[in-house]
Amino acid sequence: MGRLLPPYRYLLLDFSLFAENFQIASKQVLILYIIAAVGFACDKIGIFTEKTARASNDLLFYVITPCVIIDSFFSTAFTPDSAKALLRAALGGVITHIVGIIITLPFFRDKKDPDNAIFRFASVYGNMGYMALPLAKAVLGEEGVFFCSAGVIVFQLFCFTHGVFTMEDRKSGAKFDFKKLLANPGVIGVAVGLPFFLLKINAPEIFSKPVAYIGSMNTPLAMLMFGTYMSNAGLKTMFKCKKQYLAAFIKIIAVPAAVLCICKFTGLMSGALLTACVIQAAAPSANNTVMFAAKYGRDAGTASKAVAFVSFASVITMPLMIALSRM
């Protein structure tokens, strides 16, 4: 029989493991934010401005993101375990959004304040394409992207139903469009890649290589674009709104902590799957917050500042949540 260690030695081992995982996650988050800082600087000197970034948004949204998802299916061999893991990853995405919706129920309830819809949306919906996918790939590799692809689908389903209902301004006349629910990058990417995965088809190199090359642009372009948005967010006034602090606490602390507890202590997930789910849950507020605010008659400036503020705060909280998930 092995000799038992004193209790304090177990605590030291746990802390050492936590510190190691925190360092790994912090490094990956820092790398992404350095790229964002380059985008910030490029906007300030006029090389790559927010206007150019917004013009590139459709390219990233409808072409590059689906390629990232498709490539993850090409890179993952079908096994009963991987198929079950994909379903559990989708379930994790459902849990994440339901937890977020429930936690926000007591807050931002005053309908007389039109900005409350923005903060409610920002508290529930995370930055899947610009943060979760790149970070999952950096921390977990293609396996992380594979799991997060299920989360992207769930995100789109909630975003274009509950999200639209939350953000919709009845006075603007904008209405929910079911076609956009189907024609979104998550659905497109999974619709193309999933048959190759399920049928165990090896995609020919002449097709898989271009997909991989295009998908590889996701992380640098997304973070460069994110940097330009930060540059125009009004940093001097960004920290004055008290509701942003509540939205940040809900989005990057309360929701991922609750998801981590639910998934881990129920035995639903472990290992890389659990970490991928926590990465999705811990991602800062989605850039869709700004796009939906503009589309549905809300204040896009307030939305930009909320996204920027939560994203700044996530530099600390995301490594913390990732490290906890890998304990």
Short mmCIF file of C-alpha atoms in Angstrom, two decimals:
data_model
loop_
_atom_site.label_atom_id
_atom_site.label_comp_id
_atom_site.label_asym_id
_atom_site.label_seq_id
_atom_site.Cartn_x
_atom_site.Cartn_y
_atom_site.Cartn_z
CA MET A 1 0.00 0.00 0.00
CA GLY A 2 1.20 3.50 -0.83
CA ARG A 3 2.03 5.83 2.02
CA LEU A 4 -0.60 8.53 2.58
CA LEU A 5 0.58 12.12 2.45
CA PRO A 6 -0.29 14.65 5.16
CA PRO A 7 -3.36 16.78 4.29
CA TYR A 8 -1.27 19.91 3.76
CA ARG A 9 0.80 18.08 1.11
CA TYR A 10 -2.39 17.37 -0.86
CA LEU A 11 -3.29 21.06 -0.64
CA LEU A 12 0.16 21.98 -1.93
CA LEU A 13 -0.19 19.51 -4.81
CA ASP A 14 -3.63 20.91 -5.67
CA PHE A 15 -2.34 24.47 -5.58
CA SER A 16 0.66 23.53 -7.71
CA LEU A 17 -1.60 21.94 -10.32
CA PHE A 18 -3.92 24.94 -10.25
CA ALA A 19 -1.00 27.36 -10.65
CA GLU A 20 0.38 25.37 -13.58
CA ASN A 21 -2.97 25.32 -15.37
CA PHE A 22 -3.53 29.01 -14.61
CA GLN A 23 -0.14 29.84 -16.12
CA ILE A 24 -0.89 27.84 -19.28
CA ALA A 25 -4.31 29.45 -19.76
CA SER A 26 -3.00 32.93 -18.94
CA LYS A 27 -0.30 32.57 -21.57
CA GLN A 28 -2.84 31.64 -24.25
CA VAL A 29 -5.20 34.47 -23.29
CA LEU A 30 -2.29 36.92 -23.27
CA ILE A 31 -1.22 35.80 -26.75
CA LEU A 32 -4.71 36.50 -28.07
CA TYR A 33 -4.84 39.92 -26.43
CA ILE A 34 -1.42 40.85 -27.83
CA ILE A 35 -2.90 40.29 -31.29
CA ALA A 36 -5.87 42.43 -30.24
CA ALA A 37 -3.41 45.13 -29.10
CA VAL A 38 -1.89 45.10 -32.60
CA GLY A 39 -5.38 45.66 -34.01
CA PHE A 40 -5.88 48.47 -31.49
CA ALA A 41 -2.66 50.15 -32.64
CA CYS A 42 -3.46 49.61 -36.33
CA ASP A 43 -6.79 51.38 -35.87
CA LYS A 44 -5.13 54.32 -34.09
CA ILE A 45 -2.64 54.87 -36.93
CA GLY A 46 -5.17 54.17 -39.69
CA ILE A 47 -3.69 50.97 -41.16
CA PHE A 48 -6.60 48.70 -40.25
CA THR A 49 -9.55 50.68 -38.93
CA GLU A 50 -12.84 49.66 -37.35
CA LYS A 51 -14.57 50.52 -40.64
CA THR A 52 -12.33 48.03 -42.46
CA ALA A 53 -12.86 45.48 -39.70
CA ARG A 54 -16.64 45.75 -39.98
CA ALA A 55 -16.32 45.30 -43.75
CA SER A 56 -14.41 42.08 -43.00
CA ASN A 57 -17.04 40.84 -40.57
CA ASP A 58 -19.09 38.91 -43.13
CA LEU A 59 -15.93 37.20 -44.40
CA LEU A 60 -15.09 36.05 -40.89
CA PHE A 61 -18.71 35.24 -40.02
CA TYR A 62 -19.86 33.37 -43.11
CA VAL A 63 -16.64 31.93 -44.58
CA ILE A 64 -13.82 31.60 -42.06
CA THR A 65 -15.85 30.44 -39.03
CA PRO A 66 -17.59 27.61 -40.96
CA CYS A 67 -14.18 26.51 -42.24
CA VAL A 68 -12.87 26.31 -38.66
CA ILE A 69 -15.79 24.07 -37.70
CA ILE A 70 -15.57 21.94 -40.86
CA ASP A 71 -11.83 21.43 -40.35
CA SER A 72 -12.44 20.24 -36.78
CA PHE A 73 -14.72 17.49 -38.12
CA PHE A 74 -12.12 16.56 -40.75
CA SER A 75 -9.48 16.30 -38.00
CA THR A 76 -11.50 14.11 -35.63
CA ALA A 77 -11.93 10.38 -36.17
CA PHE A 78 -15.40 8.99 -35.59
CA THR A 79 -15.73 6.68 -32.61
CA PRO A 80 -18.73 5.97 -30.39
CA ASP A 81 -16.96 7.92 -27.64
CA SER A 82 -16.31 10.99 -29.81
CA ALA A 83 -19.92 10.98 -31.02
CA LYS A 84 -21.20 10.82 -27.45
CA ALA A 85 -18.77 13.58 -26.45
CA LEU A 86 -20.12 15.81 -29.22
CA LEU A 87 -23.67 15.32 -27.93
CA ARG A 88 -22.55 16.07 -24.39
CA ALA A 89 -20.79 19.20 -25.66
CA ALA A 90 -24.07 20.34 -27.22
CA LEU A 91 -25.84 19.60 -23.93
CA GLY A 92 -23.19 21.66 -22.18
CA GLY A 93 -24.00 24.56 -24.50
CA VAL A 94 -27.69 24.24 -23.66
CA ILE A 95 -26.90 24.19 -19.93
CA THR A 96 -24.68 27.26 -20.30
CA HIS A 97 -27.36 29.37 -21.96
CA ILE A 98 -30.19 28.21 -19.69
CA VAL A 99 -28.06 28.97 -16.61
CA GLY A 100 -27.26 32.41 -18.02
CA ILE A 101 -30.91 33.17 -18.72
CA ILE A 102 -32.00 32.02 -15.24
CA ILE A 103 -29.29 33.99 -13.42
CA THR A 104 -30.19 37.21 -15.26
CA LEU A 105 -33.91 36.95 -14.46
CA PRO A 106 -33.79 39.08 -11.28
CA PHE A 107 -31.65 41.77 -12.93
CA PHE A 108 -32.07 44.44 -15.62
CA ARG A 109 -35.87 44.24 -15.31
CA ASP A 110 -36.80 47.92 -15.71
CA LYS A 111 -38.31 48.13 -19.20
CA LYS A 112 -38.23 51.92 -19.06
CA ASP A 113 -34.44 51.77 -19.41
CA PRO A 114 -33.73 50.60 -23.00
CA ASP A 115 -30.12 49.75 -22.10
CA ASN A 116 -31.26 46.92 -19.81
CA ALA A 117 -31.88 44.72 -22.85
CA ILE A 118 -28.23 45.24 -23.86
CA PHE A 119 -26.88 44.24 -20.45
CA ARG A 120 -29.21 41.22 -20.26
CA PHE A 121 -28.00 40.05 -23.68
CA ALA A 122 -24.35 40.70 -22.77
CA SER A 123 -24.79 38.64 -19.58
CA VAL A 124 -26.01 35.55 -21.44
CA TYR A 125 -24.27 35.39 -24.83
CA GLY A 126 -20.53 34.78 -25.08
CA ASN A 127 -17.98 35.54 -27.76
CA MET A 128 -17.94 32.09 -29.38
CA GLY A 129 -16.24 32.87 -32.70
CA TYR A 130 -13.73 35.50 -31.62
CA MET A 131 -12.69 34.11 -28.21
CA ALA A 132 -14.02 30.63 -27.41
CA LEU A 133 -12.94 28.89 -30.63
CA PRO A 134 -9.42 30.42 -30.77
CA LEU A 135 -8.83 29.82 -27.05
CA ALA A 136 -10.17 26.26 -27.20
CA LYS A 137 -7.78 25.55 -30.07
CA ALA A 138 -4.87 27.15 -28.21
CA VAL A 139 -5.50 25.22 -24.97
CA LEU A 140 -6.92 21.93 -26.27
CA GLY A 141 -6.04 21.75 -29.98
CA GLU A 142 -8.43 20.45 -32.64
CA GLU A 143 -10.30 18.44 -30.02
CA GLY A 144 -11.31 21.67 -28.31
CA VAL A 145 -12.58 23.17 -31.57
CA PHE A 146 -14.52 19.97 -32.25
CA PHE A 147 -16.31 20.23 -28.90
CA CYS A 148 -16.87 23.99 -29.24
CA SER A 149 -18.45 23.51 -32.68
CA ALA A 150 -21.45 21.97 -30.92
CA GLY A 151 -21.54 24.98 -28.64
CA VAL A 152 -21.54 27.33 -31.63
CA ILE A 153 -24.69 25.67 -32.96
CA VAL A 154 -26.42 25.97 -29.58
CA PHE A 155 -25.29 29.60 -29.30
CA GLN A 156 -26.83 30.44 -32.67
CA LEU A 157 -30.10 28.70 -31.84
CA PHE A 158 -30.48 30.62 -28.57
CA CYS A 159 -29.11 33.87 -29.98
CA PHE A 160 -31.54 34.03 -32.90
CA THR A 161 -34.54 33.12 -30.74
CA HIS A 162 -34.25 34.21 -27.11
CA GLY A 163 -31.54 36.75 -28.01
CA VAL A 164 -33.71 38.44 -30.62
CA PHE A 165 -36.68 38.45 -28.23
CA THR A 166 -34.48 40.06 -25.56
CA MET A 167 -33.00 42.76 -27.79
CA GLU A 168 -36.00 43.47 -30.03
CA ASP A 169 -37.40 46.99 -29.79
CA ARG A 170 -41.07 46.82 -30.73
CA LYS A 171 -40.91 50.42 -31.96
CA SER A 172 -38.17 49.66 -34.50
CA GLY A 173 -40.35 47.30 -36.53
CA ALA A 174 -37.57 44.69 -36.74
CA LYS A 175 -38.83 41.10 -36.59
CA PHE A 176 -37.34 37.70 -36.05
CA ASP A 177 -36.15 36.09 -39.30
CA PHE A 178 -36.27 32.28 -39.23
CA LYS A 179 -34.10 32.05 -42.37
CA LYS A 180 -31.19 33.65 -40.51
CA LEU A 181 -31.46 30.97 -37.85
CA LEU A 182 -30.72 28.33 -40.48
CA ALA A 183 -28.25 30.31 -42.59
CA ASN A 184 -25.78 31.02 -39.81
CA PRO A 185 -22.12 29.92 -39.76
CA GLY A 186 -22.56 27.36 -37.00
CA VAL A 187 -25.31 25.47 -38.83
CA ILE A 188 -23.49 25.75 -42.16
CA GLY A 189 -20.21 24.47 -40.73
CA VAL A 190 -21.77 21.51 -38.94
CA ALA A 191 -24.03 20.68 -41.91
CA VAL A 192 -20.97 20.34 -44.15
CA GLY A 193 -18.56 18.73 -41.70
CA LEU A 194 -20.82 16.38 -39.74
CA PRO A 195 -21.55 13.94 -42.63
CA PHE A 196 -17.79 13.44 -43.17
CA PHE A 197 -17.44 12.71 -39.45
CA LEU A 198 -20.41 10.36 -39.11
CA LEU A 199 -19.77 8.47 -42.36
CA LYS A 200 -16.02 8.22 -41.66
CA ILE A 201 -15.18 9.86 -44.98
CA ASN A 202 -11.65 11.16 -45.44
CA ALA A 203 -11.97 14.45 -47.27
CA PRO A 204 -9.62 14.69 -50.28
CA GLU A 205 -6.61 16.89 -49.65
CA ILE A 206 -7.50 19.21 -52.50
CA PHE A 207 -10.63 20.10 -50.50
CA SER A 208 -9.43 19.73 -46.91
CA LYS A 209 -6.27 21.84 -47.31
CA PRO A 210 -8.04 25.01 -48.55
CA VAL A 211 -10.57 24.61 -45.73
CA ALA A 212 -7.74 24.32 -43.19
CA TYR A 213 -5.87 27.31 -44.65
CA ILE A 214 -8.95 29.52 -44.61
CA GLY A 215 -9.88 28.37 -41.11
CA SER A 216 -6.38 29.22 -39.85
CA MET A 217 -7.18 32.90 -40.44
CA ASN A 218 -9.86 32.87 -37.76
CA THR A 219 -7.75 33.59 -34.69
CA PRO A 220 -5.53 36.41 -36.04
CA LEU A 221 -8.27 38.16 -38.02
CA ALA A 222 -10.85 37.87 -35.24
CA MET A 223 -8.49 39.32 -32.64
CA LEU A 224 -7.25 42.10 -34.95
CA MET A 225 -10.88 43.07 -35.56
CA PHE A 226 -11.60 42.88 -31.86
CA GLY A 227 -8.69 45.27 -31.23
CA THR A 228 -10.20 47.87 -33.57
CA TYR A 229 -13.52 47.66 -31.70
CA MET A 230 -11.65 48.22 -28.43
CA SER A 231 -9.95 51.24 -29.95
CA ASN A 232 -13.30 52.88 -30.61
CA ALA A 233 -15.06 51.88 -27.40
CA GLY A 234 -14.40 55.10 -25.48
CA LEU A 235 -12.02 53.73 -22.86
CA LYS A 236 -12.14 56.87 -20.69
CA THR A 237 -15.86 56.47 -20.00
CA MET A 238 -16.03 52.70 -20.24
CA PHE A 239 -15.54 52.06 -16.50
CA LYS A 240 -18.22 54.48 -15.24
CA CYS A 241 -21.36 52.41 -15.89
CA LYS A 242 -22.25 50.33 -12.81
CA LYS A 243 -24.46 47.93 -14.76
CA GLN A 244 -21.42 46.77 -16.74
CA TYR A 245 -19.87 45.43 -13.53
CA LEU A 246 -22.97 43.36 -12.82
CA ALA A 247 -23.09 42.08 -16.41
CA ALA A 248 -19.41 41.16 -16.21
CA PHE A 249 -19.86 39.33 -12.90
CA ILE A 250 -22.76 37.30 -14.31
CA LYS A 251 -21.13 36.50 -17.65
CA ILE A 252 -17.56 35.63 -16.73
CA ILE A 253 -17.84 34.52 -13.09
CA ALA A 254 -21.34 33.37 -12.06
CA VAL A 255 -22.29 31.52 -15.27
CA PRO A 256 -19.02 29.59 -15.84
CA ALA A 257 -18.75 28.75 -12.11
CA ALA A 258 -22.31 27.36 -12.12
CA VAL A 259 -21.71 25.43 -15.36
CA LEU A 260 -18.45 24.00 -13.99
CA CYS A 261 -20.18 22.80 -10.83
CA ILE A 262 -23.15 21.31 -12.69
CA CYS A 263 -21.09 19.48 -15.32
CA LYS A 264 -18.34 18.28 -12.98
CA PHE A 265 -20.26 17.20 -9.91
CA THR A 266 -23.02 15.47 -11.87
CA GLY A 267 -20.36 13.49 -13.73
CA LEU A 268 -21.65 14.80 -17.06
CA MET A 269 -18.21 15.91 -18.25
CA SER A 270 -14.53 15.64 -17.45
CA GLY A 271 -11.16 16.28 -19.08
CA ALA A 272 -10.95 18.21 -22.33
CA LEU A 273 -14.73 18.17 -22.80
CA LEU A 274 -15.28 19.88 -19.45
CA THR A 275 -12.59 22.47 -20.19
CA ALA A 276 -14.08 23.21 -23.62
CA CYS A 277 -17.51 23.70 -22.06
CA VAL A 278 -16.08 26.03 -19.40
CA ILE A 279 -14.19 28.02 -22.05
CA GLN A 280 -17.49 28.61 -23.85
CA ALA A 281 -19.25 29.59 -20.63
CA ALA A 282 -16.39 31.89 -19.52
CA ALA A 283 -16.05 33.72 -22.85
CA PRO A 284 -16.72 37.47 -22.59
CA SER A 285 -19.85 39.07 -24.04
CA ALA A 286 -20.49 38.36 -27.71
CA ASN A 287 -19.80 40.90 -30.43
CA ASN A 288 -23.38 40.11 -31.48
CA THR A 289 -24.33 42.39 -28.59
CA VAL A 290 -23.22 45.35 -30.70
CA MET A 291 -24.65 44.03 -33.97
CA PHE A 292 -28.02 43.17 -32.45
CA ALA A 293 -28.17 46.50 -30.60
CA ALA A 294 -27.75 48.38 -33.88
CA LYS A 295 -30.20 46.13 -35.70
CA TYR A 296 -32.97 46.25 -33.10
CA GLY A 297 -32.91 49.92 -32.21
CA ARG A 298 -30.71 49.88 -29.10
CA ASP A 299 -27.69 52.05 -28.29
CA ALA A 300 -24.72 50.49 -30.15
CA GLY A 301 -22.29 52.72 -28.24
CA THR A 302 -23.47 51.36 -24.90
CA ALA A 303 -23.24 47.83 -26.31
CA SER A 304 -19.66 48.41 -27.54
CA LYS A 305 -18.54 49.65 -24.14
CA ALA A 306 -20.22 46.72 -22.39
CA VAL A 307 -18.49 44.19 -24.66
CA ALA A 308 -15.13 45.95 -24.27
CA PHE A 309 -15.44 46.16 -20.48
CA VAL A 310 -16.38 42.48 -20.02
CA SER A 311 -13.59 41.49 -22.43
CA PHE A 312 -10.99 43.42 -20.43
CA ALA A 313 -12.15 41.75 -17.22
CA SER A 314 -12.05 38.30 -18.84
CA VAL A 315 -8.26 38.52 -19.17
CA ILE A 316 -8.15 37.53 -15.48
CA THR A 317 -11.26 35.37 -15.13
CA MET A 318 -10.86 33.10 -18.17
CA PRO A 319 -7.50 31.64 -17.06
CA LEU A 320 -8.96 31.19 -13.57
CA MET A 321 -11.98 29.25 -14.84
CA ILE A 322 -9.89 27.17 -17.23
CA ALA A 323 -7.46 26.28 -14.45
CA LEU A 324 -10.34 25.24 -12.17
CA SER A 325 -11.79 23.03 -14.92
CA ARG A 326 -8.45 21.23 -15.34
CA MET A 327 -7.93 20.48 -11.63
#
